[in-house]
Amino acid sequence: MTIRTSRLGDPAVRAFVTPVDDHDQEGSTALLAPGATMADDGSDRDPADWVDREVFSSHGPMDVDDGSDGGRSLLVRYRNDTRGETRTRWSLTADDDGISRSATGRA
């Protein structure tokens, strides 16, 4: 069962998921804090490059199935044109400047 984005507990996480689902790359990138970092399956990546390649260029929406840690840890059915559908975990760290750290990997 998909959780409505409006029910995600952390406003910064909610603000990040919404433009991803709306295919709004500019809006999504604008929510990354200066110096934001990210990891994919344990390997550090450039957040702007990764989001472009794995989300927007490959048309990847996310369906949030579960949230914990105040809405900062997500269990997601994620799909894109490159990999098809994959169940993933997302851990997002937010501060006053936006999303400062994201980590994702297969669930």
Coordinates of N, CA and C in Angstrom, one line a residue:
M1 N 0.8 -1.2 0.0 CA 0.0 0.0 0.0 C 0.9 1.2 0.0
T2 N 0.6 2.1 -0.9 CA 1.4 3.3 -1.0 C 1.0 4.4 0.0
I3 N 2.0 5.0 0.6 CA 1.7 6.1 1.6 C 1.5 7.4 0.8
R4 N 0.5 8.2 1.1 CA 0.4 9.5 0.4 C 1.5 10.4 0.8
T5 N 2.1 11.0 -0.1 CA 3.3 11.9 0.1 C 2.9 12.9 1.2
S6 N 1.7 13.4 1.3 CA 1.3 14.4 2.3 C 1.4 13.8 3.7
R7 N 1.5 12.5 3.8 CA 1.6 11.9 5.2 C 3.0 11.6 5.6
L8 N 4.0 11.9 4.8 CA 5.4 11.7 5.3 C 5.6 12.7 6.4
G9 N 6.3 12.3 7.5 CA 6.4 13.1 8.7 C 7.4 14.3 8.5
D10 N 8.5 14.2 7.8 CA 9.4 15.2 7.7 C 9.1 16.1 6.6
P11 N 8.9 17.4 6.8 CA 8.6 18.3 5.7 C 9.6 18.4 4.6
A12 N 10.9 18.3 4.9 CA 12.0 18.4 3.9 C 11.9 17.1 3.0
V13 N 11.7 15.9 3.7 CA 11.6 14.7 2.9 C 10.3 14.8 2.0
R14 N 9.2 15.2 2.5 CA 8.0 15.4 1.7 C 8.3 16.3 0.6
A15 N 9.0 17.4 0.8 CA 9.3 18.3 -0.2 C 10.2 17.8 -1.3
F16 N 11.0 16.8 -0.9 CA 11.9 16.1 -1.9 C 11.2 15.1 -2.7
V17 N 10.4 14.2 -2.1 CA 9.6 13.2 -2.8 C 8.6 13.8 -3.8
T18 N 8.0 14.8 -3.5 CA 7.0 15.4 -4.3 C 7.5 15.8 -5.7
P19 N 8.6 16.5 -5.8 CA 9.1 16.9 -7.2 C 9.7 15.6 -7.9
V20 N 10.2 14.6 -7.2 CA 10.6 13.4 -7.9 C 9.4 12.8 -8.6
D21 N 8.3 12.7 -7.9 CA 7.1 12.1 -8.4 C 6.5 12.9 -9.5
D22 N 6.7 14.2 -9.4 CA 6.2 15.2 -10.5 C 7.1 15.4 -11.6
H23 N 8.3 14.7 -11.6 CA 9.3 14.8 -12.6 C 9.8 16.3 -12.7
D24 N 10.0 16.9 -11.6 CA 10.4 18.3 -11.5 C 11.9 18.3 -11.1
Q25 N 12.8 18.2 -12.0 CA 14.2 18.1 -11.7 C 14.7 19.3 -11.0
E26 N 14.3 20.5 -11.5 CA 14.8 21.7 -10.9 C 14.3 21.8 -9.5
G27 N 13.1 21.5 -9.2 CA 12.5 21.6 -7.9 C 13.2 20.6 -6.9
S28 N 13.5 19.4 -7.4 CA 14.2 18.4 -6.6 C 15.6 18.8 -6.3
T29 N 16.4 19.3 -7.3 CA 17.8 19.7 -7.1 C 17.8 20.9 -6.1
A30 N 16.9 21.8 -6.2 CA 16.8 23.0 -5.4 C 16.7 22.6 -3.9
L31 N 16.2 21.4 -3.6 CA 16.0 21.0 -2.2 C 17.3 20.4 -1.6
L32 N 18.3 20.2 -2.4 CA 19.6 19.7 -1.8 C 20.3 20.8 -1.1
A33 N 20.8 20.5 0.1 CA 21.5 21.5 0.8 C 22.9 21.7 0.1
P34 N 23.5 22.9 0.3 CA 24.9 23.1 -0.2 C 25.8 22.0 0.3
G35 N 26.6 21.4 -0.5 CA 27.5 20.3 -0.1 C 26.8 19.0 0.2
A36 N 25.6 18.8 -0.2 CA 24.9 17.5 0.1 C 25.6 16.4 -0.4
T37 N 25.5 15.2 0.3 CA 26.2 14.0 -0.1 C 25.1 12.9 -0.3
M38 N 25.5 11.8 -1.0 CA 24.6 10.7 -1.1 C 25.4 9.4 -1.4
A39 N 24.8 8.3 -1.1 CA 25.3 7.0 -1.3 C 24.3 6.1 -2.0
D40 N 24.7 5.3 -2.9 CA 23.9 4.3 -3.6 C 24.5 3.0 -3.4
D41 N 23.8 2.1 -2.7 CA 24.4 0.8 -2.3 C 25.7 0.8 -1.7
G42 N 25.9 1.9 -0.8 CA 27.1 2.0 0.0 C 28.3 2.8 -0.7
S43 N 28.1 3.1 -2.0 CA 29.1 3.9 -2.7 C 28.7 5.4 -2.8
D44 N 29.6 6.3 -2.4 CA 29.3 7.7 -2.5 C 29.2 8.1 -4.0
R45 N 28.2 9.0 -4.2 CA 27.9 9.5 -5.5 C 27.7 11.0 -5.5
D46 N 27.8 11.6 -6.6 CA 27.5 13.1 -6.7 C 26.0 13.2 -6.7
P47 N 25.4 13.8 -5.8 CA 23.9 13.9 -5.7 C 23.2 14.4 -7.0
A48 N 23.7 15.5 -7.5 CA 23.0 16.1 -8.7 C 23.1 15.2 -9.9
D49 N 24.3 14.6 -10.1 CA 24.5 13.7 -11.2 C 23.7 12.4 -11.1
W50 N 23.7 11.9 -9.9 CA 22.9 10.6 -9.6 C 21.4 10.9 -9.8
V51 N 20.9 12.0 -9.3 CA 19.5 12.3 -9.4 C 19.1 12.4 -10.9
D52 N 20.0 13.1 -11.6 CA 19.7 13.3 -13.1 C 19.7 11.9 -13.8
R53 N 20.7 11.1 -13.5 CA 20.8 9.8 -14.2 C 19.8 8.8 -13.8
E54 N 19.6 8.6 -12.5 CA 18.8 7.5 -11.9 C 17.3 7.9 -11.8
V55 N 17.0 9.2 -11.8 CA 15.7 9.6 -11.5 C 15.1 10.2 -12.8
F56 N 15.6 11.3 -13.2 CA 15.0 12.1 -14.2 C 15.3 11.7 -15.6
S57 N 16.5 11.4 -16.0 CA 16.8 10.9 -17.3 C 16.2 9.5 -17.6
S58 N 16.0 8.8 -16.5 CA 15.4 7.4 -16.7 C 14.0 7.3 -16.2
H59 N 13.3 8.5 -16.0 CA 11.9 8.5 -15.7 C 11.5 7.7 -14.5
G60 N 12.1 8.0 -13.3 CA 11.9 7.2 -12.1 C 11.0 7.7 -11.0
P61 N 9.8 7.4 -11.0 CA 8.9 7.7 -9.8 C 9.2 6.8 -8.6
M62 N 8.8 7.2 -7.4 CA 8.9 6.4 -6.3 C 7.5 6.3 -5.6
D63 N 7.2 5.0 -5.2 CA 6.0 4.8 -4.4 C 6.4 4.4 -3.0
V64 N 6.1 5.3 -2.1 CA 6.6 5.0 -0.7 C 5.6 4.1 0.0
D65 N 6.1 2.9 0.4 CA 5.3 1.9 1.1 C 5.3 2.0 2.6
D66 N 6.4 2.6 3.1 CA 6.5 2.7 4.6 C 7.5 3.8 4.9
G67 N 7.2 4.4 6.1 CA 8.1 5.4 6.6 C 8.4 5.2 8.0
S68 N 9.6 5.6 8.5 CA 9.9 5.5 9.9 C 10.9 6.6 10.2
D69 N 11.4 6.7 11.4 CA 12.3 7.7 11.9 C 11.8 9.1 11.6
G70 N 10.6 9.3 11.9 CA 10.0 10.6 11.7 C 9.8 11.0 10.2
G71 N 9.7 9.9 9.4 CA 9.6 10.2 7.9 C 10.9 10.3 7.2
R72 N 12.0 10.0 7.8 CA 13.3 10.2 7.1 C 13.8 8.9 6.6
S73 N 13.3 7.8 7.0 CA 13.6 6.4 6.5 C 12.4 5.9 5.7
L74 N 12.6 5.6 4.5 CA 11.5 5.2 3.6 C 11.8 3.8 3.0
L75 N 10.8 3.0 2.8 CA 10.8 1.8 2.1 C 10.0 2.1 0.8
V76 N 10.6 2.0 -0.3 CA 10.1 2.5 -1.6 C 10.0 1.5 -2.7
R77 N 9.0 1.4 -3.5 CA 9.0 0.7 -4.7 C 9.4 1.8 -5.8
Y78 N 10.6 1.6 -6.3 CA 11.2 2.6 -7.2 C 11.3 1.9 -8.6
R79 N 11.0 2.6 -9.6 CA 11.2 2.1 -10.9 C 11.7 3.1 -11.9
N80 N 12.5 2.7 -12.8 CA 12.9 3.6 -13.9 C 13.1 2.8 -15.2
D81 N 13.4 3.5 -16.2 CA 13.5 2.9 -17.6 C 14.8 2.0 -17.6
T82 N 15.7 2.2 -16.8 CA 17.0 1.5 -16.8 C 16.9 0.2 -16.1
R83 N 16.3 0.2 -14.9 CA 16.4 -1.0 -14.0 C 15.0 -1.7 -13.8
G84 N 14.0 -1.1 -14.3 CA 12.7 -1.7 -14.0 C 12.3 -1.3 -12.5
E85 N 11.5 -2.1 -11.9 CA 11.0 -1.9 -10.5 C 12.0 -2.6 -9.5
T86 N 12.3 -1.8 -8.5 CA 13.2 -2.3 -7.4 C 12.7 -1.8 -6.1
R87 N 12.7 -2.7 -5.1 CA 12.3 -2.3 -3.8 C 13.6 -1.7 -3.1
T88 N 13.5 -0.5 -2.6 CA 14.7 0.2 -2.1 C 14.4 0.8 -0.7
R89 N 15.4 1.0 0.0 CA 15.4 1.8 1.3 C 16.0 3.1 1.0
W90 N 15.5 4.2 1.5 CA 16.0 5.5 1.4 C 16.2 6.1 2.8
S91 N 17.3 6.6 3.1 CA 17.5 7.3 4.4 C 17.9 8.7 4.1
L92 N 17.2 9.7 4.6 CA 17.4 11.1 4.2 C 17.7 11.9 5.5
T93 N 18.7 12.7 5.4 CA 19.0 13.6 6.5 C 18.7 15.0 6.0
A94 N 17.9 15.7 6.8 CA 17.5 17.1 6.5 C 18.0 18.1 7.5
D95 N 18.3 19.3 7.1 CA 18.6 20.4 8.0 C 17.9 21.6 7.5
D96 N 18.2 22.7 8.1 CA 17.5 24.0 7.7 C 17.8 24.3 6.2
D97 N 18.8 23.8 5.6 CA 19.2 24.1 4.3 C 18.6 23.2 3.2
G98 N 18.0 22.1 3.7 CA 17.4 21.1 2.8 C 17.9 19.7 3.1
I99 N 17.9 18.9 2.1 CA 18.4 17.5 2.2 C 19.9 17.5 2.2
S100 N 20.6 17.2 3.3 CA 22.0 17.2 3.3 C 22.7 15.9 3.1
R101 N 22.0 14.8 3.2 CA 22.5 13.5 3.0 C 21.4 12.5 2.6
S102 N 21.6 11.7 1.6 CA 20.7 10.7 1.2 C 21.5 9.4 1.0
A103 N 20.9 8.3 1.3 CA 21.5 7.0 1.1 C 20.4 6.1 0.6
T104 N 20.6 5.4 -0.4 CA 19.6 4.4 -0.9 C 20.3 3.1 -1.3
G105 N 19.5 2.1 -1.3 CA 20.0 0.8 -1.7 C 18.9 -0.2 -1.7
R106 N 19.1 -1.4 -2.3 CA 18.1 -2.4 -2.3 C 17.6 -2.8 -1.0
A107 N 16.3 -3.0 -0.9 CA 15.7 -3.5 0.4 C 15.7 -5.0 0.4

